[in-house]
JSON list of C-alpha atoms in Angstrom, two decimals:
[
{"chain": "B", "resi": 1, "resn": "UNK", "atom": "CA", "xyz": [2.66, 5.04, -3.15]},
{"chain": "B", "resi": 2, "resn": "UNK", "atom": "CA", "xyz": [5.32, 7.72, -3.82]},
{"chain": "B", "resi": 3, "resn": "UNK", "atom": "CA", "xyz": [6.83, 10.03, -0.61]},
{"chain": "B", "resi": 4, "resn": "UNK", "atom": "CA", "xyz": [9.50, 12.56, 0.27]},
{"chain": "B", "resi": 5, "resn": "UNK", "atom": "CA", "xyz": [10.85, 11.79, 3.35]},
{"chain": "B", "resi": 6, "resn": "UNK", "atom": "CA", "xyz": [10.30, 14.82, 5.60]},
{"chain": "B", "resi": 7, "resn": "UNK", "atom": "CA", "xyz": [12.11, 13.58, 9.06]},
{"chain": "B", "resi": 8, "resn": "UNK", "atom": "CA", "xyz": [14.13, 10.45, 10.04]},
{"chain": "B", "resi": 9, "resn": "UNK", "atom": "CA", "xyz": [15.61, 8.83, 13.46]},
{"chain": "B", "resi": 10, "resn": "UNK", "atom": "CA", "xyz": [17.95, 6.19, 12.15]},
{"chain": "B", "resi": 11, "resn": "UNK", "atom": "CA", "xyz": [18.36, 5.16, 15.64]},
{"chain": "B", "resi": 12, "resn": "UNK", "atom": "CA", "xyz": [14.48, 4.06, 16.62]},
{"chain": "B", "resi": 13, "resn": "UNK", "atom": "CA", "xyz": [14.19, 3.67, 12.21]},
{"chain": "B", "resi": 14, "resn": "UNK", "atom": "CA", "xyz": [11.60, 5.82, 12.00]},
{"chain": "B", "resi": 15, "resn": "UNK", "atom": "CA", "xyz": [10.58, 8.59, 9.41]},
{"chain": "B", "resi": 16, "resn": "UNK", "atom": "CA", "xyz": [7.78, 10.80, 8.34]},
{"chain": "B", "resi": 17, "resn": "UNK", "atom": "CA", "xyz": [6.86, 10.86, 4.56]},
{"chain": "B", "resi": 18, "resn": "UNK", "atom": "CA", "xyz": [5.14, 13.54, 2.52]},
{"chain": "B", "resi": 19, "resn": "UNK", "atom": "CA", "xyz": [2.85, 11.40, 0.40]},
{"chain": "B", "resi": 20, "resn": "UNK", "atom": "CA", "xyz": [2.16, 12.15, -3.66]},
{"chain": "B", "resi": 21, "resn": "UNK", "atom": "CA", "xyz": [-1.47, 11.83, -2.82]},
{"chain": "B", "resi": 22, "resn": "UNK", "atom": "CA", "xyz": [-1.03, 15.04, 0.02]},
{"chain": "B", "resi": 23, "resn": "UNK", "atom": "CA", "xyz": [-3.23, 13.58, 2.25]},
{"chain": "B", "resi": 24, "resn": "UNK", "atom": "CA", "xyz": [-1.70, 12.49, 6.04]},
{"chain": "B", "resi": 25, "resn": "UNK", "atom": "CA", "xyz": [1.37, 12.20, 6.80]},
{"chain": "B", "resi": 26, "resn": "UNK", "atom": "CA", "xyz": [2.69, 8.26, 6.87]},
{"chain": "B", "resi": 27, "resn": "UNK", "atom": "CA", "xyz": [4.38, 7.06, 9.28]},
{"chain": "B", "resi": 28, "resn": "UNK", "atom": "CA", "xyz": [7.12, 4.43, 9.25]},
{"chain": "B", "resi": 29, "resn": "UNK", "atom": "CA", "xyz": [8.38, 2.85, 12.20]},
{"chain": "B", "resi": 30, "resn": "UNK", "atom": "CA", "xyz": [10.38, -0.44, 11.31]},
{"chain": "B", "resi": 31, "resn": "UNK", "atom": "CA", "xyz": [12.32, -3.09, 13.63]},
{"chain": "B", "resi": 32, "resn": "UNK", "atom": "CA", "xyz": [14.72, -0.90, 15.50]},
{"chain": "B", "resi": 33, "resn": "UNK", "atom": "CA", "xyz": [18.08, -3.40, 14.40]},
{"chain": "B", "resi": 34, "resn": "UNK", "atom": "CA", "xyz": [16.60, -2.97, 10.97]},
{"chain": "B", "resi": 35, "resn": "UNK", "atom": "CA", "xyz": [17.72, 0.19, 8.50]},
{"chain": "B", "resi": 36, "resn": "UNK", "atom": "CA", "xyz": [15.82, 1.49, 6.24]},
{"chain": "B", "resi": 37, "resn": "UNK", "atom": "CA", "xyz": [18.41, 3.92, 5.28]},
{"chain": "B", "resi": 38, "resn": "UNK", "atom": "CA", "xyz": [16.31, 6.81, 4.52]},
{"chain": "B", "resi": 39, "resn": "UNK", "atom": "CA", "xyz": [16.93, 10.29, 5.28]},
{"chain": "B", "resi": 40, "resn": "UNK", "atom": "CA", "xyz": [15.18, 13.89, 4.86]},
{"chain": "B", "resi": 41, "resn": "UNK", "atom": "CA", "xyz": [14.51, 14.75, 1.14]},
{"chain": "B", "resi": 42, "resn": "UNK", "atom": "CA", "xyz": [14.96, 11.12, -0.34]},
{"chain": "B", "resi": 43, "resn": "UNK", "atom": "CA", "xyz": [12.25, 9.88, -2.70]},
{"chain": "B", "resi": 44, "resn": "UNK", "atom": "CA", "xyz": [10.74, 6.32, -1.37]},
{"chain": "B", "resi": 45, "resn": "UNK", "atom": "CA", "xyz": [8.29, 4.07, -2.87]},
{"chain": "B", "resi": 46, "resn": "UNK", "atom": "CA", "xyz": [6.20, 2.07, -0.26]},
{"chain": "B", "resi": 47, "resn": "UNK", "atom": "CA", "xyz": [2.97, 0.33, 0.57]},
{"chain": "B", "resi": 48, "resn": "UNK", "atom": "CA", "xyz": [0.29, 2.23, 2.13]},
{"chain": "B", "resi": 49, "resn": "UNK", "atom": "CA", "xyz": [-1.21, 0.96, 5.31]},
{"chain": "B", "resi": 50, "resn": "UNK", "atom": "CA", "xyz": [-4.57, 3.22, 6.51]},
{"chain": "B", "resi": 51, "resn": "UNK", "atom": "CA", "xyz": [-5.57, 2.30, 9.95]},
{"chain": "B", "resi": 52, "resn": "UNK", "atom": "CA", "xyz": [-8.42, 4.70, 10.31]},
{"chain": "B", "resi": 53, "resn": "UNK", "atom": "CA", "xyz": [-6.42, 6.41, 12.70]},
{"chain": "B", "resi": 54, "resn": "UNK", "atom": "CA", "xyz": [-2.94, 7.04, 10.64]},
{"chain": "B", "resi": 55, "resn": "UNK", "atom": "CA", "xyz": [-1.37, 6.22, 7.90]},
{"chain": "B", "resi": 56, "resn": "UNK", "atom": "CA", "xyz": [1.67, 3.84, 7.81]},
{"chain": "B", "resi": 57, "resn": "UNK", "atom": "CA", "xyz": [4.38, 3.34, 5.26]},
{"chain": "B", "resi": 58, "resn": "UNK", "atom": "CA", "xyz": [5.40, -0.30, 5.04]},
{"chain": "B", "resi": 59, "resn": "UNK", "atom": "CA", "xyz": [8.91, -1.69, 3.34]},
{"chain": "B", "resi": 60, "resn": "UNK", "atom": "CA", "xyz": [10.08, 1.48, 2.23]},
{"chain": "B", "resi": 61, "resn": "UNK", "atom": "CA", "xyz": [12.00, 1.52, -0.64]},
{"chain": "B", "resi": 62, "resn": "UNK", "atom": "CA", "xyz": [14.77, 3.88, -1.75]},
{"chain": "B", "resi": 63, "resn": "UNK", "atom": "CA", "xyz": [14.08, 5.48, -5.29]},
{"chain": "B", "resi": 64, "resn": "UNK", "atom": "CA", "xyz": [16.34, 8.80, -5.48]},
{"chain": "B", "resi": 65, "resn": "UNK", "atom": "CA", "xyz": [18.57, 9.79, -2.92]},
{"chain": "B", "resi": 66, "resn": "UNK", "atom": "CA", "xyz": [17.99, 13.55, -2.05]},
{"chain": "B", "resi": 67, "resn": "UNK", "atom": "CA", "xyz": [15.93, 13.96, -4.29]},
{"chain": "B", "resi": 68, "resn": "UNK", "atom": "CA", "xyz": [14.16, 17.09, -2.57]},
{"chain": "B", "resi": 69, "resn": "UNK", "atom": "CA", "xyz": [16.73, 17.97, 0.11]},
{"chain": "B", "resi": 70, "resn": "UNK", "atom": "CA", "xyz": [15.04, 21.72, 0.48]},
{"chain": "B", "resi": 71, "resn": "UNK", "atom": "CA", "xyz": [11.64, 20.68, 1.22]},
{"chain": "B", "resi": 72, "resn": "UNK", "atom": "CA", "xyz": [11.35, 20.34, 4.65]},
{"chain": "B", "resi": 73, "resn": "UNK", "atom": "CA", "xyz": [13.15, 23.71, 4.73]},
{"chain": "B", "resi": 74, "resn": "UNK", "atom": "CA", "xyz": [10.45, 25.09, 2.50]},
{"chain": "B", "resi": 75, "resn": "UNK", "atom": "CA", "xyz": [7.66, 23.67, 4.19]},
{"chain": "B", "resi": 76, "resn": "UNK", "atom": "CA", "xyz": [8.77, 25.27, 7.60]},
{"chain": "B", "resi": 77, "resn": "UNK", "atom": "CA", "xyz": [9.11, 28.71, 5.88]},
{"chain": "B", "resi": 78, "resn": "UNK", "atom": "CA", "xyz": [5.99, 28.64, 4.22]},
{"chain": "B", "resi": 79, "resn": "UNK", "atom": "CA", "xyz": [3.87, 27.71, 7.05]},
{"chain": "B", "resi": 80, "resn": "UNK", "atom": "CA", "xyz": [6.22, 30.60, 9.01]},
{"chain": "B", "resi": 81, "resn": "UNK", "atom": "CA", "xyz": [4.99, 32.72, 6.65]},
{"chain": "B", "resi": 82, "resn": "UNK", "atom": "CA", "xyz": [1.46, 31.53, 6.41]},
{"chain": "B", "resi": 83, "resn": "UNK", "atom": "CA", "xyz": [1.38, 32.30, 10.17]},
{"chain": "B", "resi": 84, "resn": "UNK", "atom": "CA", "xyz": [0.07, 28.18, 10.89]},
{"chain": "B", "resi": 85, "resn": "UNK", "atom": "CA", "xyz": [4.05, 27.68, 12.07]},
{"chain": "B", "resi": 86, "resn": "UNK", "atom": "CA", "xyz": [5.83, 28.78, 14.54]},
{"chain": "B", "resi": 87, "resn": "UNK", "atom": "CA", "xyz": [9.29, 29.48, 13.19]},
{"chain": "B", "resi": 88, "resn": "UNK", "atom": "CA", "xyz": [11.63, 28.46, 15.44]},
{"chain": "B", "resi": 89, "resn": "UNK", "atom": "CA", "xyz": [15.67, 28.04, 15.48]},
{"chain": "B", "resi": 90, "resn": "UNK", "atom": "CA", "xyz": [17.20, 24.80, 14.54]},
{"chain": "B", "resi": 91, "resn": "UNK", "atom": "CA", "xyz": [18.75, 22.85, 17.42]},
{"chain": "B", "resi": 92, "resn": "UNK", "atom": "CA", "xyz": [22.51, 22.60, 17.91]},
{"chain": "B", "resi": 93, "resn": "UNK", "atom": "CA", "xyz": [23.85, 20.44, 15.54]},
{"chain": "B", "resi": 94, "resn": "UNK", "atom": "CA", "xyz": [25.16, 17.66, 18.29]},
{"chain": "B", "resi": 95, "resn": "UNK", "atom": "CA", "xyz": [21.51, 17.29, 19.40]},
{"chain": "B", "resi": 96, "resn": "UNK", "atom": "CA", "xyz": [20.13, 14.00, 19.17]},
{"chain": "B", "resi": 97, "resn": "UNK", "atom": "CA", "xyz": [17.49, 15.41, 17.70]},
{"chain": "B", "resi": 98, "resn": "UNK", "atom": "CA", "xyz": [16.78, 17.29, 14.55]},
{"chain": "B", "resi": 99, "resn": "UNK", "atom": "CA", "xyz": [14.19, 20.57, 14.83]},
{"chain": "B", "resi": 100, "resn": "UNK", "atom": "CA", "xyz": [10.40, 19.56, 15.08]},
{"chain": "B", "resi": 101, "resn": "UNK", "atom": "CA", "xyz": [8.44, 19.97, 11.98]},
{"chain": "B", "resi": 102, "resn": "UNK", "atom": "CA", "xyz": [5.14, 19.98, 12.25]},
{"chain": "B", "resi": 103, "resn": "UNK", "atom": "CA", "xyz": [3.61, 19.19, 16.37]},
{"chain": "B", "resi": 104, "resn": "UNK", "atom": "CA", "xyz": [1.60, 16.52, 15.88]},
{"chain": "B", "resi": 105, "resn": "UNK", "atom": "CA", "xyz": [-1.45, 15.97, 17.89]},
{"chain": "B", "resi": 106, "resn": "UNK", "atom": "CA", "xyz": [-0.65, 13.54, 21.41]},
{"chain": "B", "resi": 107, "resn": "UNK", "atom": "CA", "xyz": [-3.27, 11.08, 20.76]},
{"chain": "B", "resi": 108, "resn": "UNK", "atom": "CA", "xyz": [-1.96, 9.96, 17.17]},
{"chain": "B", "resi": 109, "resn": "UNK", "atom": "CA", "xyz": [1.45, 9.85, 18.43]},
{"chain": "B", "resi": 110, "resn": "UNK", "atom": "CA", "xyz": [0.74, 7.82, 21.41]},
{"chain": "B", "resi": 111, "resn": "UNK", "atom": "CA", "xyz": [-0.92, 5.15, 19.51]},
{"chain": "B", "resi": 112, "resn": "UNK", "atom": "CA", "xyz": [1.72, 4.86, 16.98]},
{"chain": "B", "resi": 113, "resn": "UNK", "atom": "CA", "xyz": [4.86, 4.83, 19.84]}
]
């Protein structure tokens, strides 16, 4: 499967990816002294793992390197827009953390962490 990285945390190596199918979101979470060394807006190949409750990307590989480095910019404005977003400021940039993207539901996200 084909994906545009949408969010990364190189320090847990973890990342959200936009798959060419647009169903769910995957999610990748590898070893955290590994690095996948993927960031927002690359294009990744990867295998698809569906566990009935998520999807999840597994051995990520690079294909183009910022190869969409608007969309998650996009995304947030047209869901702004669409009034199914809040739009929000972006974080200082010395955050730890980059700006939410979409607020995903508790009980997916607990199972995954």
């Amino acid at each position: 499967m084909y994906g545009v990285v949408l969010w990364t945390d190189q320090r847990q190596n973890r990342a959200v990816i936009w798959c060419e199918d647009h169903g769910d979101l995957a999610f990748y979470r590898g070893a955290e002294d590994g690095d996948a060394a993927m960031a927002a807006g690359d294009l990744v190949e990867f295998d698809l793992r569906d566990t009935g409750e998520m999807r999840l990307a597994d051995t990520p590989r690079l294909i183009t390197q910022r190869s969409h480095p608007t969309l998650c910019t996009e995304l947030k404005k047209a869901g702004a827009k669409l009034g199914v977003l809040k739009a929000s400021p972006r974080r200082a940039a010395n955050s730890d953390h980059a700006a939410n993207v979409i607020p995903f539901h508790d009980a997916r996200v607990a199972a995954y962490a």
